[in-house]
Short mmCIF file of C-alpha atoms in Angstrom, two decimals:
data_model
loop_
_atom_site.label_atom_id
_atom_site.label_comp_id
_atom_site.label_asym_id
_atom_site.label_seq_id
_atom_site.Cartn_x
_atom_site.Cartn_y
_atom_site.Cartn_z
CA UNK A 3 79.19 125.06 76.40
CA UNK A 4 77.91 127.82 78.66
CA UNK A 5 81.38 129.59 79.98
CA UNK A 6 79.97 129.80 83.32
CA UNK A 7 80.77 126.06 83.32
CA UNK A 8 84.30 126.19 82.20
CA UNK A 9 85.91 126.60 85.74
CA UNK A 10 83.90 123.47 86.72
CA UNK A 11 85.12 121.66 83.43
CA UNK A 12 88.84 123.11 83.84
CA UNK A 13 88.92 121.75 87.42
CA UNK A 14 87.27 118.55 87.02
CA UNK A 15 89.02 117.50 83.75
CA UNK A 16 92.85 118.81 83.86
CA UNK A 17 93.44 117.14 87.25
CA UNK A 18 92.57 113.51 85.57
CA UNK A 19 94.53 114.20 82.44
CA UNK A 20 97.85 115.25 84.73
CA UNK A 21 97.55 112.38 87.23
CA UNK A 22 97.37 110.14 84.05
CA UNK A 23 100.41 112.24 82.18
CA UNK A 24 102.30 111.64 85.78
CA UNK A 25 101.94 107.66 85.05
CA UNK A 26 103.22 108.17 81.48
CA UNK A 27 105.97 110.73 82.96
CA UNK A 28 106.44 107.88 86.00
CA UNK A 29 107.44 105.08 83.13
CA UNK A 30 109.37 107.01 80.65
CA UNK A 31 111.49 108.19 83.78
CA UNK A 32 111.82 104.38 85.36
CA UNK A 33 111.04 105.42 88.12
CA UNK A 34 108.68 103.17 89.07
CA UNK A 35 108.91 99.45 87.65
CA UNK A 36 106.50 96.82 86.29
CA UNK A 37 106.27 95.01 89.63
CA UNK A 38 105.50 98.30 91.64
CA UNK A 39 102.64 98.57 89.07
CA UNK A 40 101.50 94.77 89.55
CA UNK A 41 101.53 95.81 93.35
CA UNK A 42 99.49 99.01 92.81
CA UNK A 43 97.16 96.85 91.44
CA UNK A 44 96.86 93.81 93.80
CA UNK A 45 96.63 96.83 96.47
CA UNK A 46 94.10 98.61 94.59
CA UNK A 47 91.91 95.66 94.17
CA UNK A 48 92.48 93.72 97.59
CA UNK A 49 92.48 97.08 99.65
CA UNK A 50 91.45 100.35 98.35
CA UNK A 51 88.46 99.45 95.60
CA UNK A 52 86.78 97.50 98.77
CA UNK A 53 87.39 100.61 100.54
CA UNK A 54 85.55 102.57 98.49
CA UNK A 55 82.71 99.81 97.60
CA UNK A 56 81.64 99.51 101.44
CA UNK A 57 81.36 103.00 102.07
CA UNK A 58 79.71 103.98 98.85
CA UNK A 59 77.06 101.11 99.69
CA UNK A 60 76.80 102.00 103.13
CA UNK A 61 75.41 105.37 102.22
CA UNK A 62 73.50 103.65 99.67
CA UNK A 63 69.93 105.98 98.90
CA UNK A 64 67.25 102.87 97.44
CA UNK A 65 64.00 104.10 95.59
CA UNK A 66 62.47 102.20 92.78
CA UNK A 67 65.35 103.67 90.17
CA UNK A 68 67.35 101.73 91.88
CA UNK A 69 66.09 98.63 91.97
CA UNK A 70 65.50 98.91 87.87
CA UNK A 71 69.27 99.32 87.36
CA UNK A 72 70.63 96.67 89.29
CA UNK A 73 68.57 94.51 86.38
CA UNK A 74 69.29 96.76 83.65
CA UNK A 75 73.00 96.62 83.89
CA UNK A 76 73.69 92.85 83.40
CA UNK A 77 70.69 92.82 80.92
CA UNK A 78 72.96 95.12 78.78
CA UNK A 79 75.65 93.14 79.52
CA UNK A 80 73.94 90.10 78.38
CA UNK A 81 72.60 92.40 75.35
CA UNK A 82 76.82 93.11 74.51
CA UNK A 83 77.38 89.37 74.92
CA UNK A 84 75.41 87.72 72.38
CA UNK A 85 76.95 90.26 69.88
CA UNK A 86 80.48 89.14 70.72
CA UNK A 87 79.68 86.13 69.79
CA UNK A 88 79.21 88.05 66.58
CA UNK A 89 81.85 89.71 65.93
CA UNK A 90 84.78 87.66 65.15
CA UNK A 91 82.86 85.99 61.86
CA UNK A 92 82.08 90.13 60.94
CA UNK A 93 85.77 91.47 61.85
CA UNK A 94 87.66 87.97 61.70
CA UNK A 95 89.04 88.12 65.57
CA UNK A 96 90.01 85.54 68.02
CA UNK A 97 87.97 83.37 69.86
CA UNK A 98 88.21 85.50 73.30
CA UNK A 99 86.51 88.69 71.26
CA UNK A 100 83.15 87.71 73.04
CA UNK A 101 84.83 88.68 76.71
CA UNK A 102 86.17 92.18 75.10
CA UNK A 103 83.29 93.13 73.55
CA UNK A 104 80.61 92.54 77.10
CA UNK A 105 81.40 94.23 80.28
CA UNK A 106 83.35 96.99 81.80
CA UNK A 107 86.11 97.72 83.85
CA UNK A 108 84.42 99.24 86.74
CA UNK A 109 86.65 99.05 89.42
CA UNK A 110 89.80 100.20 87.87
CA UNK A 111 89.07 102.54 85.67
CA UNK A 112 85.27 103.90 86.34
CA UNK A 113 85.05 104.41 90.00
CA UNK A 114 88.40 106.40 89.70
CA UNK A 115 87.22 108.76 86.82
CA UNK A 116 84.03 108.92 88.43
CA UNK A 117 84.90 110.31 91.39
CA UNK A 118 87.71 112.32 90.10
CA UNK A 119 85.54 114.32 87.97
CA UNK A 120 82.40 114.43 90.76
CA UNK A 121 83.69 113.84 93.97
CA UNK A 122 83.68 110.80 96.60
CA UNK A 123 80.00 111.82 97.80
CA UNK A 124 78.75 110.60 94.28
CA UNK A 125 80.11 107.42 94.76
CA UNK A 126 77.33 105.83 95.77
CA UNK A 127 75.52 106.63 92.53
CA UNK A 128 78.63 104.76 90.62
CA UNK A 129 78.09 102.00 92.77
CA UNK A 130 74.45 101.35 92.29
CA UNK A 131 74.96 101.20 88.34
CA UNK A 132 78.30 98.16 89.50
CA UNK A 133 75.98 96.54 91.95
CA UNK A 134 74.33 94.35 89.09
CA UNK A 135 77.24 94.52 86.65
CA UNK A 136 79.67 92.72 89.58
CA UNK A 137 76.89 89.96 89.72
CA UNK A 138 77.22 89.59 85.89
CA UNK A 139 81.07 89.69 86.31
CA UNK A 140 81.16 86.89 88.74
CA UNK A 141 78.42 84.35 88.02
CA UNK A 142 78.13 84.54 84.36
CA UNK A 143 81.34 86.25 82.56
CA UNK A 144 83.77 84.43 84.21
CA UNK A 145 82.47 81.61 84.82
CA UNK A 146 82.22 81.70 80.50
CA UNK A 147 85.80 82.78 80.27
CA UNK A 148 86.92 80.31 82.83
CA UNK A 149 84.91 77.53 80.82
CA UNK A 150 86.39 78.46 77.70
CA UNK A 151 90.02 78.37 78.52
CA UNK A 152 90.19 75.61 80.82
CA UNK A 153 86.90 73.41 80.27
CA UNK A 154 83.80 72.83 82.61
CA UNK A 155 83.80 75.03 85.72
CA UNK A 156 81.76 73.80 88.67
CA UNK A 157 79.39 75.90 90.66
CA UNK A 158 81.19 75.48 93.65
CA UNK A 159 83.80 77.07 92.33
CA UNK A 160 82.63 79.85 91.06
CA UNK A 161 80.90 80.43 94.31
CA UNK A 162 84.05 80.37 96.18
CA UNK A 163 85.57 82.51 93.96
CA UNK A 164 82.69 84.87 94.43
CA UNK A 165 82.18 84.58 97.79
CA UNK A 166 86.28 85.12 98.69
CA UNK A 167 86.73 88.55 96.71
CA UNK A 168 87.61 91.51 98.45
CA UNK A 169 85.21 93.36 96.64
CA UNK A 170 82.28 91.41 96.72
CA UNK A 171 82.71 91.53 100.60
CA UNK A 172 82.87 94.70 100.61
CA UNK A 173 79.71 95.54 99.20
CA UNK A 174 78.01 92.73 101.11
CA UNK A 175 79.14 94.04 104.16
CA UNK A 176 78.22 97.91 103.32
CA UNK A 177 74.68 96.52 101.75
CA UNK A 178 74.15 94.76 104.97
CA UNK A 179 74.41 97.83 107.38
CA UNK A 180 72.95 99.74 105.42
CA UNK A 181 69.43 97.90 105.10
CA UNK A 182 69.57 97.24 108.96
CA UNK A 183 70.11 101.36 109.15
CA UNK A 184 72.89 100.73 110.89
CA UNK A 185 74.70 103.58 109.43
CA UNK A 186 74.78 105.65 112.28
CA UNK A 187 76.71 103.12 113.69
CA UNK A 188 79.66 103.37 111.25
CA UNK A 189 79.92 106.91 111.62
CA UNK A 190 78.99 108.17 115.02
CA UNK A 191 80.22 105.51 117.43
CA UNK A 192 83.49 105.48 119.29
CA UNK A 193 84.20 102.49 118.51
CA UNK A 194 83.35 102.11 114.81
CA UNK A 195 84.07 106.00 113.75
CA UNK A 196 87.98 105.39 113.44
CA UNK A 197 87.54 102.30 111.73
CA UNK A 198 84.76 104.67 109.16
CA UNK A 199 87.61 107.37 109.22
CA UNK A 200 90.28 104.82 108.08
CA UNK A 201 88.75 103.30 104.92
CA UNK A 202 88.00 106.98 104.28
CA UNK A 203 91.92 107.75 104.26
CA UNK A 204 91.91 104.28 102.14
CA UNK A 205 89.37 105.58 99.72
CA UNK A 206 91.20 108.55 98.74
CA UNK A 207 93.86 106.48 97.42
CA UNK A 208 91.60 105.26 94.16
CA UNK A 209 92.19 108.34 92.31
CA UNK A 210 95.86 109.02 92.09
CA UNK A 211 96.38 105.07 91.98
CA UNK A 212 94.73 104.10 89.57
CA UNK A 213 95.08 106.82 87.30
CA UNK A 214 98.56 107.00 87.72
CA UNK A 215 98.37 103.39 86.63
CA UNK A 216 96.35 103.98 83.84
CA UNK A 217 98.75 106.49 82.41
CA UNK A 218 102.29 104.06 83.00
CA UNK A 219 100.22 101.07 80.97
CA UNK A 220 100.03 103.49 77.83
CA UNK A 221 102.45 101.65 75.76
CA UNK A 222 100.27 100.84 72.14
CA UNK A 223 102.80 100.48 69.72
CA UNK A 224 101.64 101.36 65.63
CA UNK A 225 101.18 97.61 64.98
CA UNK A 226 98.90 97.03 68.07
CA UNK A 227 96.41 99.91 67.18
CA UNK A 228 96.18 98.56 63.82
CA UNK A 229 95.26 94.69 65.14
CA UNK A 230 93.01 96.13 67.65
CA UNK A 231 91.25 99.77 66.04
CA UNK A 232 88.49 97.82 64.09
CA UNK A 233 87.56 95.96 67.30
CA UNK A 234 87.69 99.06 69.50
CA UNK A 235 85.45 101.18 66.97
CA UNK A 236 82.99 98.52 66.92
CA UNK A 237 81.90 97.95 70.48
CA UNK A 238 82.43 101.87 71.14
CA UNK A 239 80.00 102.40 68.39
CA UNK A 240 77.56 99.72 70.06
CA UNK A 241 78.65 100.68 73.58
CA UNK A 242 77.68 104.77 72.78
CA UNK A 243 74.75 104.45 70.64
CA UNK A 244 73.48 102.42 74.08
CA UNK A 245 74.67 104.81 76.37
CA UNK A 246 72.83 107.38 74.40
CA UNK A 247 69.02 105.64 74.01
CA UNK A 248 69.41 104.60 77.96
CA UNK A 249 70.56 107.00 79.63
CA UNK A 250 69.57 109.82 77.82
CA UNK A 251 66.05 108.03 76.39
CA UNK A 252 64.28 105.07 77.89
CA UNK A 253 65.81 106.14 81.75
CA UNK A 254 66.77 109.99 81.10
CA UNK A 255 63.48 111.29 79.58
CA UNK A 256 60.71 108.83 80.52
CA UNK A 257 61.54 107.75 83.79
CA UNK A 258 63.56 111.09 85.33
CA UNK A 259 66.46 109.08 86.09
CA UNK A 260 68.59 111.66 88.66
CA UNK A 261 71.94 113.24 87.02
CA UNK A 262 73.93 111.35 89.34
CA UNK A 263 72.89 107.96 88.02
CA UNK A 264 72.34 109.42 84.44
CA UNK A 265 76.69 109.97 84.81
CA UNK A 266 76.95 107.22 86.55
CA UNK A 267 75.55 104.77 83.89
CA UNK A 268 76.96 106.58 80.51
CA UNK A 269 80.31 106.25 82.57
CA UNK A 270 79.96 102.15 82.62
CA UNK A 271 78.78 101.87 79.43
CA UNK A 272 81.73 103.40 77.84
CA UNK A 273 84.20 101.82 79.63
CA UNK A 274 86.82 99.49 78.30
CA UNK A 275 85.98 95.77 78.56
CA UNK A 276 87.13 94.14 81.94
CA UNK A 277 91.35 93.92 82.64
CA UNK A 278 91.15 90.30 83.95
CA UNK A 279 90.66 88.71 80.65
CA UNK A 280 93.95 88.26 79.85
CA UNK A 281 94.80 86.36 82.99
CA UNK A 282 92.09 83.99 82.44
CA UNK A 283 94.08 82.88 78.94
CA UNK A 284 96.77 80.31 78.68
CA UNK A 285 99.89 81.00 77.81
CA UNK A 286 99.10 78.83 74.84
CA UNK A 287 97.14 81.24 73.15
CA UNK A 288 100.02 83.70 73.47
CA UNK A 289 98.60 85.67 70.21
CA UNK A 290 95.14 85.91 71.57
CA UNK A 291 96.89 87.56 74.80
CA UNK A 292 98.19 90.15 72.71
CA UNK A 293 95.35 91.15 70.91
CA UNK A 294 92.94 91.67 74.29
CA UNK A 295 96.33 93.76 75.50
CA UNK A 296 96.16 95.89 72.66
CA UNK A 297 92.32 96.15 72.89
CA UNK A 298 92.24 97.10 76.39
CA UNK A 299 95.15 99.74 76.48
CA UNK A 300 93.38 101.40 73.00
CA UNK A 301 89.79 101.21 74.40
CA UNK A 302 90.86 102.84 77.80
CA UNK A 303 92.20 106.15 75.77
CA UNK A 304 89.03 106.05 74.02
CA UNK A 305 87.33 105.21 77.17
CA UNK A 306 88.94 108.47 79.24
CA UNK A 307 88.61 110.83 76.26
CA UNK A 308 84.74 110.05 76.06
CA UNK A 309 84.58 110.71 79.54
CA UNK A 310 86.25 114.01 80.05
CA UNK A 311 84.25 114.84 77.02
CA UNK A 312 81.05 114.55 79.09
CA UNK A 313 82.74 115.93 81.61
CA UNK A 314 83.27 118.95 79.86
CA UNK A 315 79.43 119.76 79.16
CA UNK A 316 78.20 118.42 82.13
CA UNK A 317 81.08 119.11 85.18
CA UNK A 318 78.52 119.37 87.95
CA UNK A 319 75.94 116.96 89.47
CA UNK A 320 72.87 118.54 90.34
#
């Protein structure tokens, strides 16, 4: 790495790595408790990831890149699916391995490293690359999940489910000014500017939050990176190799895909599988609960040291 770049590195890299020690720091020391985390959460999801969302879409930049990745994503996603279904005859896992193994957890954990390491004004090229992968997450993977621990799910249901999430309108709403240029509506009149300027202030939050709660969920014990290791190598393996002939191949060399989207895309592709499986399982399959825990804690360490290790060779966006 040229040592021009290691101010850049040291700057964008330690900052992520302390916020997350503060979490671990934060449980050790009680002085936060499980429920203030479940509420960090709730908040981060209901309030501060929509934030983010509507103003990342509202400055939205489209060209025909674009449009290519809002298919490409759930393709891949798809892609990651039909392997899952896979894996447990190869590795001998439960039946939920399909939902760990397809999908990412882009709101929680990849929006916050993202713009931690790059900044908030390269968070619309993070939310390009979620546009199609939050389409995925809502109409087909949990729908599946859904189907799978409680029997048939109707369509109106998961359109309701869709259409009442925070997040979704979110980016509806910042997709919809946006392609009526309405823009300079958000941000320059009197009336709209403070409401601009306060999902701003809201926006801020995402880093310290969720990073903070990243770091106080770090609890693997020895036993639960042994159950989950095998699963956690395999998809990363998958997951990387993918990363790698995308982003750097097929969209990187032959189509000049911009850095912003290049990060922006190896970041979702090596992030841990999405947090809400285990609320979608009964309490019935208690052991099953466990093992997508353990999955999901290991794979986000992996997840944040891949990361910061891009990061580390490439800690500016040109």
């Amino acid at each position: 790495m040229n040592l021009d770049l290691l101010g850049p590195t040291i700057s964008s890299v330690v900052p992520i790595l302390l916020l997350i020690g503060l979490g671990v720091l934060l449980r050790r020391l009680d002085v936060i408790s499980e429920a203030a985390v479940e509420g960090f959460k709730r908040l981060v999801v209901n309030v501060v990831l929509p934030a983010v969302l509507f103003l990342a879409f509202l400055g939205l930049q489209w060209d025909p890149t674009t449009l290519w990745l809002v298919v490409l994503v759930p393709a891949l996603c798809f892609l990651l699916l039909g392997i899952g279904y896979l894996i447990p005859r190869w590795l001998g896992t439960p039946r939920v391995s399909p939902f760990l193994f397809t999908g990412f957890e882009f709101g929680m954990v990849g929006l916050a490293l993202f713009t931690a390491a790059y900044g908030m004004e390269h968070a619309p090229a993070a939310a390009i690359v979620g546009l199609g992968h939050e389409f995925f997450i809502w109409f087909v993977f949990v729908t599946l999940l859904k189907r799978q621990s409680d029997g048939a799910v109707s369509l109106g249901a998961t359109l309701r489910s869709f259409v009442t999430s925070p997040v979704i309108i979110a980016i509806a709403a910042g997709l919809i000014l946006n392609l009526a240029g309405l823009q300079w509506f958000m941000t320059g009149n009197i009336v709209a500017q403070p409401l601009t300027r306060t999902l701003e202030f809201l926006a801020g939050m995402i880093v310290p939050l969720i990073l903070i709660i990243v770091g106080y969920g770090t609890q693997l014990t020895r036993a639960g990176v042994r159950q989950a290791a095998p699963f956690v190598a395999v998809r990363f393996a998958v997951c990387l190799v993918l990363a790698v002939v995308v982003v750097f191949g097929i969209l990187g060399a032959w189509l000049g895909l911009p850095q912003p989207l290049q990060a922006a895309l190896f970041m979702l592709l090596i992030l841990p599988p999405p947090f809400i499986v285990p609320l979608f399982l009964p309490a019935s399959r208690a052991s099953e609960i466990t093992f997508a825990n353990n999955v999901l804690s290991l794979y986000t360490l992996v997840s944040v040291v891949a990361f910061l290790t891009y990061v580390a060779f490439v800690p500016v966006l040109n």
